[in-house]
């Protein structure tokens, strides 16, 4: 049977096995996948993703009726893409917010770099104009 890290959909093309991960995702596997896409240290991940050092896992549970937070979210629409000439691309994104009746609630740019392993996130910058309409994040459950 493949290891948990080999079943991650974004990195390995298969979904996470929810039954195997219901006690949490092993530190090594979680960090390997996240650090593929984001430049973040293991120490920062432990803080922000609430690593449980006693169990050696990052908490995880599938989204369900009891832990879902009903909230309207804008969806991104890439309206322009620019090759920066240094191996990075800048995507110009407008947040479409149907519930608020706007085709551009706010704008931001996302910078990505194509690597041998795939696309790597380099940064994000929100346009200050309209940034007050960014909905506040609501976690789906609290620890």
PDB file of C-alpha atoms in Angstrom:
ATOM      1  CA  UNK A   1       0.000   0.000   0.000  1.00  0.00           C
ATOM      2  CA  UNK A   2       1.437   3.432  -0.918  1.00  0.00           C
ATOM      3  CA  UNK A   3       2.370   5.866   1.831  1.00  0.00           C
ATOM      4  CA  UNK A   4      -0.017   8.684   2.674  1.00  0.00           C
ATOM      5  CA  UNK A   5       2.211  11.259   0.927  1.00  0.00           C
ATOM      6  CA  UNK A   6       1.848   9.297  -2.316  1.00  0.00           C
ATOM      7  CA  UNK A   7      -1.917   9.742  -2.275  1.00  0.00           C
ATOM      8  CA  UNK A   8      -2.080  13.539  -2.282  1.00  0.00           C
ATOM      9  CA  UNK A   9      -4.151  14.768  -5.227  1.00  0.00           C
ATOM     10  CA  UNK A  10      -2.243  17.937  -6.039  1.00  0.00           C
ATOM     11  CA  UNK A  11       1.221  16.468  -5.846  1.00  0.00           C
ATOM     12  CA  UNK A  12       0.682  12.819  -6.700  1.00  0.00           C
ATOM     13  CA  UNK A  13      -2.557  12.753  -8.694  1.00  0.00           C
ATOM     14  CA  UNK A  14      -4.613  10.835  -6.122  1.00  0.00           C
ATOM     15  CA  UNK A  15      -6.828  11.981  -3.267  1.00  0.00           C
ATOM     16  CA  UNK A  16      -5.947  11.727   0.400  1.00  0.00           C
ATOM     17  CA  UNK A  17      -7.260   8.563   2.058  1.00  0.00           C
ATOM     18  CA  UNK A  18      -9.671  10.066   4.600  1.00  0.00           C
ATOM     19  CA  UNK A  19      -9.871   6.885   6.670  1.00  0.00           C
ATOM     20  CA  UNK A  20      -6.113   6.699   7.117  1.00  0.00           C
ATOM     21  CA  UNK A  21      -5.847  10.430   7.874  1.00  0.00           C
ATOM     22  CA  UNK A  22      -8.686  10.718  10.387  1.00  0.00           C
ATOM     23  CA  UNK A  23      -6.208  10.827  13.302  1.00  0.00           C
ATOM     24  CA  UNK A  24      -4.183  13.471  11.455  1.00  0.00           C
ATOM     25  CA  UNK A  25      -1.528  13.632   8.762  1.00  0.00           C
ATOM     26  CA  UNK A  26       2.011  12.573   9.645  1.00  0.00           C
ATOM     27  CA  UNK A  27       4.435  15.474  10.022  1.00  0.00           C
ATOM     28  CA  UNK A  28       6.806  14.346   7.268  1.00  0.00           C
ATOM     29  CA  UNK A  29       4.026  13.727   4.753  1.00  0.00           C
ATOM     30  CA  UNK A  30       2.173  16.977   5.465  1.00  0.00           C
ATOM     31  CA  UNK A  31       5.304  19.119   5.295  1.00  0.00           C
ATOM     32  CA  UNK A  32       6.569  17.407   2.141  1.00  0.00           C
ATOM     33  CA  UNK A  33       3.394  18.239   0.249  1.00  0.00           C
ATOM     34  CA  UNK A  34       2.903  21.787   1.563  1.00  0.00           C
ATOM     35  CA  UNK A  35       6.564  22.741   1.075  1.00  0.00           C
ATOM     36  CA  UNK A  36       6.368  21.595  -2.543  1.00  0.00           C
ATOM     37  CA  UNK A  37       3.999  24.460  -3.274  1.00  0.00           C
ATOM     38  CA  UNK A  38       4.839  27.076  -0.632  1.00  0.00           C
ATOM     39  CA  UNK A  39       8.141  28.442   0.622  1.00  0.00           C
ATOM     40  CA  UNK A  40       7.446  27.996   4.337  1.00  0.00           C
ATOM     41  CA  UNK A  41       9.628  26.556   7.069  1.00  0.00           C
ATOM     42  CA  UNK A  42       8.668  23.492   9.082  1.00  0.00           C
ATOM     43  CA  UNK A  43       8.722  25.673  12.202  1.00  0.00           C
ATOM     44  CA  UNK A  44       6.161  28.090  10.726  1.00  0.00           C
ATOM     45  CA  UNK A  45       4.005  25.209   9.499  1.00  0.00           C
ATOM     46  CA  UNK A  46       3.964  23.737  12.996  1.00  0.00           C
ATOM     47  CA  UNK A  47       2.579  27.017  14.324  1.00  0.00           C
ATOM     48  CA  UNK A  48       0.099  27.913  11.594  1.00  0.00           C
ATOM     49  CA  UNK A  49      -1.168  24.394  10.859  1.00  0.00           C
ATOM     50  CA  UNK A  50      -1.388  23.481  14.563  1.00  0.00           C
ATOM     51  CA  UNK A  51       1.043  20.571  14.677  1.00  0.00           C
ATOM     52  CA  UNK A  52       0.394  18.126  17.534  1.00  0.00           C
ATOM     53  CA  UNK A  53       3.869  17.122  18.746  1.00  0.00           C
ATOM     54  CA  UNK A  54       2.470  14.511  21.158  1.00  0.00           C
ATOM     55  CA  UNK A  55       0.832  12.586  18.292  1.00  0.00           C
ATOM     56  CA  UNK A  56       3.313  13.605  15.581  1.00  0.00           C
ATOM     57  CA  UNK A  57       0.534  14.732  13.243  1.00  0.00           C
ATOM     58  CA  UNK A  58      -1.150  17.772  11.791  1.00  0.00           C
ATOM     59  CA  UNK A  59      -4.894  17.748  12.503  1.00  0.00           C
ATOM     60  CA  UNK A  60      -7.218  16.983   9.610  1.00  0.00           C
ATOM     61  CA  UNK A  61     -10.826  16.069   9.144  1.00  0.00           C
ATOM     62  CA  UNK A  62     -13.030  15.999   6.062  1.00  0.00           C
ATOM     63  CA  UNK A  63     -15.516  18.791   5.493  1.00  0.00           C
ATOM     64  CA  UNK A  64     -18.920  17.692   6.699  1.00  0.00           C
ATOM     65  CA  UNK A  65     -22.265  19.047   7.833  1.00  0.00           C
ATOM     66  CA  UNK A  66     -21.081  19.643  11.408  1.00  0.00           C
ATOM     67  CA  UNK A  67     -17.870  21.539  10.611  1.00  0.00           C
ATOM     68  CA  UNK A  68     -18.872  23.533   7.548  1.00  0.00           C
ATOM     69  CA  UNK A  69     -19.091  27.296   7.936  1.00  0.00           C
ATOM     70  CA  UNK A  70     -21.661  28.738   5.530  1.00  0.00           C
ATOM     71  CA  UNK A  71     -20.015  31.748   3.962  1.00  0.00           C
ATOM     72  CA  UNK A  72     -20.104  33.415   0.599  1.00  0.00           C
ATOM     73  CA  UNK A  73     -16.760  33.733  -1.075  1.00  0.00           C
ATOM     74  CA  UNK A  74     -15.746  35.496  -4.241  1.00  0.00           C
ATOM     75  CA  UNK A  75     -14.204  33.341  -6.917  1.00  0.00           C
ATOM     76  CA  UNK A  76     -11.052  34.288  -8.830  1.00  0.00           C
ATOM     77  CA  UNK A  77     -10.984  35.152 -12.486  1.00  0.00           C
ATOM     78  CA  UNK A  78      -7.585  35.594 -14.130  1.00  0.00           C
ATOM     79  CA  UNK A  79      -7.990  38.531 -16.515  1.00  0.00           C
ATOM     80  CA  UNK A  80      -4.377  38.889 -17.650  1.00  0.00           C
ATOM     81  CA  UNK A  81      -1.132  36.939 -17.435  1.00  0.00           C
ATOM     82  CA  UNK A  82       2.341  38.416 -17.917  1.00  0.00           C
ATOM     83  CA  UNK A  83       5.670  36.648 -18.502  1.00  0.00           C
ATOM     84  CA  UNK A  84       8.142  38.570 -16.326  1.00  0.00           C
ATOM     85  CA  UNK A  85      11.146  37.306 -18.286  1.00  0.00           C
ATOM     86  CA  UNK A  86      12.850  35.818 -15.222  1.00  0.00           C
ATOM     87  CA  UNK A  87      10.992  32.511 -15.152  1.00  0.00           C
ATOM     88  CA  UNK A  88       8.077  33.976 -13.216  1.00  0.00           C
ATOM     89  CA  UNK A  89       4.582  34.841 -14.379  1.00  0.00           C
ATOM     90  CA  UNK A  90       2.217  37.384 -12.887  1.00  0.00           C
ATOM     91  CA  UNK A  91      -1.481  36.594 -12.950  1.00  0.00           C
ATOM     92  CA  UNK A  92      -3.872  39.528 -12.609  1.00  0.00           C
ATOM     93  CA  UNK A  93      -6.919  38.315 -10.727  1.00  0.00           C
ATOM     94  CA  UNK A  94     -10.313  39.913 -10.164  1.00  0.00           C
ATOM     95  CA  UNK A  95     -12.554  38.550  -7.418  1.00  0.00           C
ATOM     96  CA  UNK A  96     -16.042  37.967  -8.757  1.00  0.00           C
ATOM     97  CA  UNK A  97     -18.558  38.259  -5.923  1.00  0.00           C
ATOM     98  CA  UNK A  98     -21.948  37.152  -7.226  1.00  0.00           C
ATOM     99  CA  UNK A  99     -23.681  37.537  -3.842  1.00  0.00           C
ATOM    100  CA  UNK A 100     -22.655  41.201  -3.699  1.00  0.00           C
ATOM    101  CA  UNK A 101     -23.601  41.747  -7.335  1.00  0.00           C
ATOM    102  CA  UNK A 102     -20.138  42.782  -8.477  1.00  0.00           C
ATOM    103  CA  UNK A 103     -17.878  41.466 -11.192  1.00  0.00           C
ATOM    104  CA  UNK A 104     -14.816  42.813  -9.361  1.00  0.00           C
ATOM    105  CA  UNK A 105     -15.011  42.972  -5.595  1.00  0.00           C
ATOM    106  CA  UNK A 106     -11.231  43.442  -5.366  1.00  0.00           C
ATOM    107  CA  UNK A 107      -8.104  42.798  -7.441  1.00  0.00           C
ATOM    108  CA  UNK A 108      -4.830  41.105  -6.700  1.00  0.00           C
ATOM    109  CA  UNK A 109      -1.790  39.735  -8.470  1.00  0.00           C
ATOM    110  CA  UNK A 110      -0.299  36.299  -7.957  1.00  0.00           C
ATOM    111  CA  UNK A 111       3.278  35.553  -8.965  1.00  0.00           C
ATOM    112  CA  UNK A 112       4.166  31.978  -9.917  1.00  0.00           C
ATOM    113  CA  UNK A 113       7.332  30.314 -11.166  1.00  0.00           C
ATOM    114  CA  UNK A 114       7.441  27.248 -13.350  1.00  0.00           C
ATOM    115  CA  UNK A 115       9.900  24.665 -12.043  1.00  0.00           C
ATOM    116  CA  UNK A 116      10.748  21.110 -13.058  1.00  0.00           C
ATOM    117  CA  UNK A 117       8.331  19.891 -10.363  1.00  0.00           C
ATOM    118  CA  UNK A 118       5.498  22.182 -11.498  1.00  0.00           C
ATOM    119  CA  UNK A 119       4.320  25.665 -10.564  1.00  0.00           C
ATOM    120  CA  UNK A 120       5.635  27.298  -7.402  1.00  0.00           C
ATOM    121  CA  UNK A 121       3.776  30.109  -5.635  1.00  0.00           C
ATOM    122  CA  UNK A 122       6.062  33.125  -5.205  1.00  0.00           C
ATOM    123  CA  UNK A 123       3.771  35.772  -3.767  1.00  0.00           C
ATOM    124  CA  UNK A 124       0.478  37.612  -3.761  1.00  0.00           C
ATOM    125  CA  UNK A 125      -0.287  41.311  -3.592  1.00  0.00           C
ATOM    126  CA  UNK A 126      -3.733  42.794  -3.030  1.00  0.00           C
ATOM    127  CA  UNK A 127      -4.647  46.077  -4.706  1.00  0.00           C
ATOM    128  CA  UNK A 128      -5.481  48.491  -1.877  1.00  0.00           C
ATOM    129  CA  UNK A 129      -8.420  49.952  -3.797  1.00  0.00           C
ATOM    130  CA  UNK A 130     -11.376  47.751  -2.920  1.00  0.00           C
ATOM    131  CA  UNK A 131      -9.440  45.680  -0.399  1.00  0.00           C
ATOM    132  CA  UNK A 132     -11.949  46.618   2.314  1.00  0.00           C
ATOM    133  CA  UNK A 133     -14.469  44.329   0.594  1.00  0.00           C
ATOM    134  CA  UNK A 134     -12.380  41.184   1.069  1.00  0.00           C
ATOM    135  CA  UNK A 135     -14.489  38.839   3.202  1.00  0.00           C
ATOM    136  CA  UNK A 136     -13.004  37.893   6.536  1.00  0.00           C
ATOM    137  CA  UNK A 137     -11.785  34.308   6.791  1.00  0.00           C
ATOM    138  CA  UNK A 138     -13.918  32.022   8.943  1.00  0.00           C
ATOM    139  CA  UNK A 139     -12.289  28.721   9.946  1.00  0.00           C
ATOM    140  CA  UNK A 140     -14.510  25.675   9.567  1.00  0.00           C
ATOM    141  CA  UNK A 141     -13.743  24.458  13.074  1.00  0.00           C
ATOM    142  CA  UNK A 142     -11.806  25.680  16.070  1.00  0.00           C
ATOM    143  CA  UNK A 143      -9.376  23.761  18.224  1.00  0.00           C
TER     144      UNK A 143
END
